[in-house]
């Protein structure tokens, strides 16, 4: 049923968004998360910061993603592999990096040593006051589509947190020693929360710890060739309208936890027409922030992966900072948490913030970045209150050693650690 049509008009390109009801939202429950046990199969080896190498010495990087083909495989353009990462200069305090993030790119011929190409977008062209995570796609005709989060308002003096999904396209120019982007389109916002499936800023109250509508990830379903973008969101509605019937006992403030994974169908190749679907997954009363979702297909299964923080689970749930995943035989509905609870890779107890923002490549290699290491039992909040020197000394801001994962049916296992920056 066609229930709504919205038209967003930016820089002469109009974007059409219709909405489609689908009642198969998967609920990640407290019961699922309560099954969580940690073992060698889902605990990352400890990171030793002394042994690490940065891919750039001028800036911190965190959320990272490769240029990929529509089928999800990392692209090779005239011999170059290309990756994108959120970045700030090193004089920005690690805890403040989200306030001025921009997307930089790096390229490599051997897929091991990376050259920094600097900011991907031309000065002043990107939307928002800063740009957060996304994904990047190269078509057969060589056109590159970048999907990203436009956060805040361009030129704002005080930082705001509204987030929209934005896109721009370009072409790639390579020489023997360089990779550059050229022939840029205008940037345009292609999706904003609708308030029916996905919470708007206006529906979000102060008691809710976070608001999200971000991290667009492109996915083509190999079974149907249909294209989608999945993203991080919150379930729609105001706090007073929500209930937590599924939560037994008195879990403090459980109602304010409304993390969800959104999905929109791409209707045409120019990325100007979309059909908004109801959420793929909701963790209402369970978790408030389900970040950077991605989907891949292996064998008969669709795998949906996301990342979240320990303190985004409702009180009473003990779960590590980690990569979580779900498997189903269909793209929509029927998901089961991997390994019972959903936990795929967690940080070790002794180094609970060592890595974050894991991303699973289709060959089972998982990348992530080094967050805070060796923090002697301090919580992330306490780290933020430490002197700048402490934060800088304990923050990585670089790629973490990659991990190799085996994925079979609804079970996964960390097989071994690989070098930093390895996507294969
Ligand atoms: C995860 C994340 C993303 C967001 C970015 C902002 O590390 O929270 O969801 O796009 O960081 O810096």
Tab-separated table of N, CA and C and ligand atoms in Angstrom, residues 62-63 86 97-98 101 132-133 149 214-215 232 289 291-292 309 356-357 369, ligand 1:
chain	number	residue	atom	x	y	z
A	62	UNK	N	38.661	7.156	11.996
A	62	UNK	CA	37.862	6.138	12.686
A	62	UNK	C	36.983	5.413	11.665
A	63	UNK	N	35.669	5.500	11.686
A	63	UNK	CA	34.823	4.686	10.802
A	63	UNK	C	35.372	4.642	9.373
A	86	UNK	N	36.270	8.536	8.247
A	86	UNK	CA	36.017	9.793	8.949
A	86	UNK	C	37.339	10.256	9.535
A	97	UNK	N	35.933	14.629	18.239
A	97	UNK	CA	36.111	14.422	16.796
A	97	UNK	C	34.795	14.412	16.015
A	98	UNK	N	33.718	13.965	16.640
A	98	UNK	CA	32.434	13.886	15.921
A	98	UNK	C	31.904	15.269	15.525
A	101	UNK	N	33.990	16.120	12.007
A	101	UNK	CA	34.429	15.024	11.130
A	101	UNK	C	34.270	15.366	9.658
A	132	UNK	N	29.280	12.390	8.647
A	132	UNK	CA	29.483	11.128	9.356
A	132	UNK	C	29.426	9.970	8.365
A	133	UNK	N	29.442	8.749	8.905
A	133	UNK	CA	29.734	7.570	8.085
A	133	UNK	C	28.734	7.299	6.967
A	149	UNK	N	26.358	10.710	5.838
A	149	UNK	CA	25.450	11.366	6.770
A	149	UNK	C	25.801	12.843	6.832
A	214	UNK	N	21.343	7.874	10.413
A	214	UNK	CA	22.662	8.023	9.782
A	214	UNK	C	23.214	6.710	9.230
A	215	UNK	N	24.420	6.815	8.699
A	215	UNK	CA	25.246	5.680	8.271
A	215	UNK	C	24.623	4.864	7.133
A	232	UNK	N	21.165	3.503	10.202
A	232	UNK	CA	20.921	3.518	11.659
A	232	UNK	C	19.820	4.526	11.965
A	289	UNK	N	21.280	2.453	20.316
A	289	UNK	CA	22.140	2.928	19.232
A	289	UNK	C	22.719	1.751	18.460
A	291	UNK	N	24.600	0.906	15.254
A	291	UNK	CA	25.341	1.742	14.318
A	291	UNK	C	25.824	1.013	13.074
A	292	UNK	N	25.991	1.825	12.023
A	292	UNK	CA	26.605	1.394	10.766
A	292	UNK	C	26.172	0.000	10.314
A	309	UNK	N	27.548	0.018	21.530
A	309	UNK	CA	28.353	0.213	22.743
A	309	UNK	C	27.673	-0.464	23.943
A	356	UNK	N	36.422	-0.292	17.652
A	356	UNK	CA	35.005	-0.030	17.392
A	356	UNK	C	34.769	0.079	15.900
A	357	UNK	N	33.495	0.079	15.544
A	357	UNK	CA	33.067	0.306	14.164
A	357	UNK	C	33.568	-0.772	13.204
A	369	UNK	N	38.521	0.266	13.859
A	369	UNK	CA	39.565	1.242	14.197
A	369	UNK	C	39.928	1.122	15.675
B	1	LIG	C1	30.299	5.136	14.941
B	1	LIG	C2	29.644	6.476	14.719
B	1	LIG	C3	28.780	6.446	13.484
B	1	LIG	C4	28.774	7.892	13.051
B	1	LIG	C5	30.161	8.338	13.439
B	1	LIG	C6	30.250	9.766	13.867
B	1	LIG	O1	31.625	5.182	15.328
B	1	LIG	O2	28.898	6.851	15.849
B	1	LIG	O3	27.499	5.929	13.724
B	1	LIG	O4	28.517	8.004	11.686
B	1	LIG	O5	30.590	7.502	14.474
B	1	LIG	O6	31.570	10.131	14.121
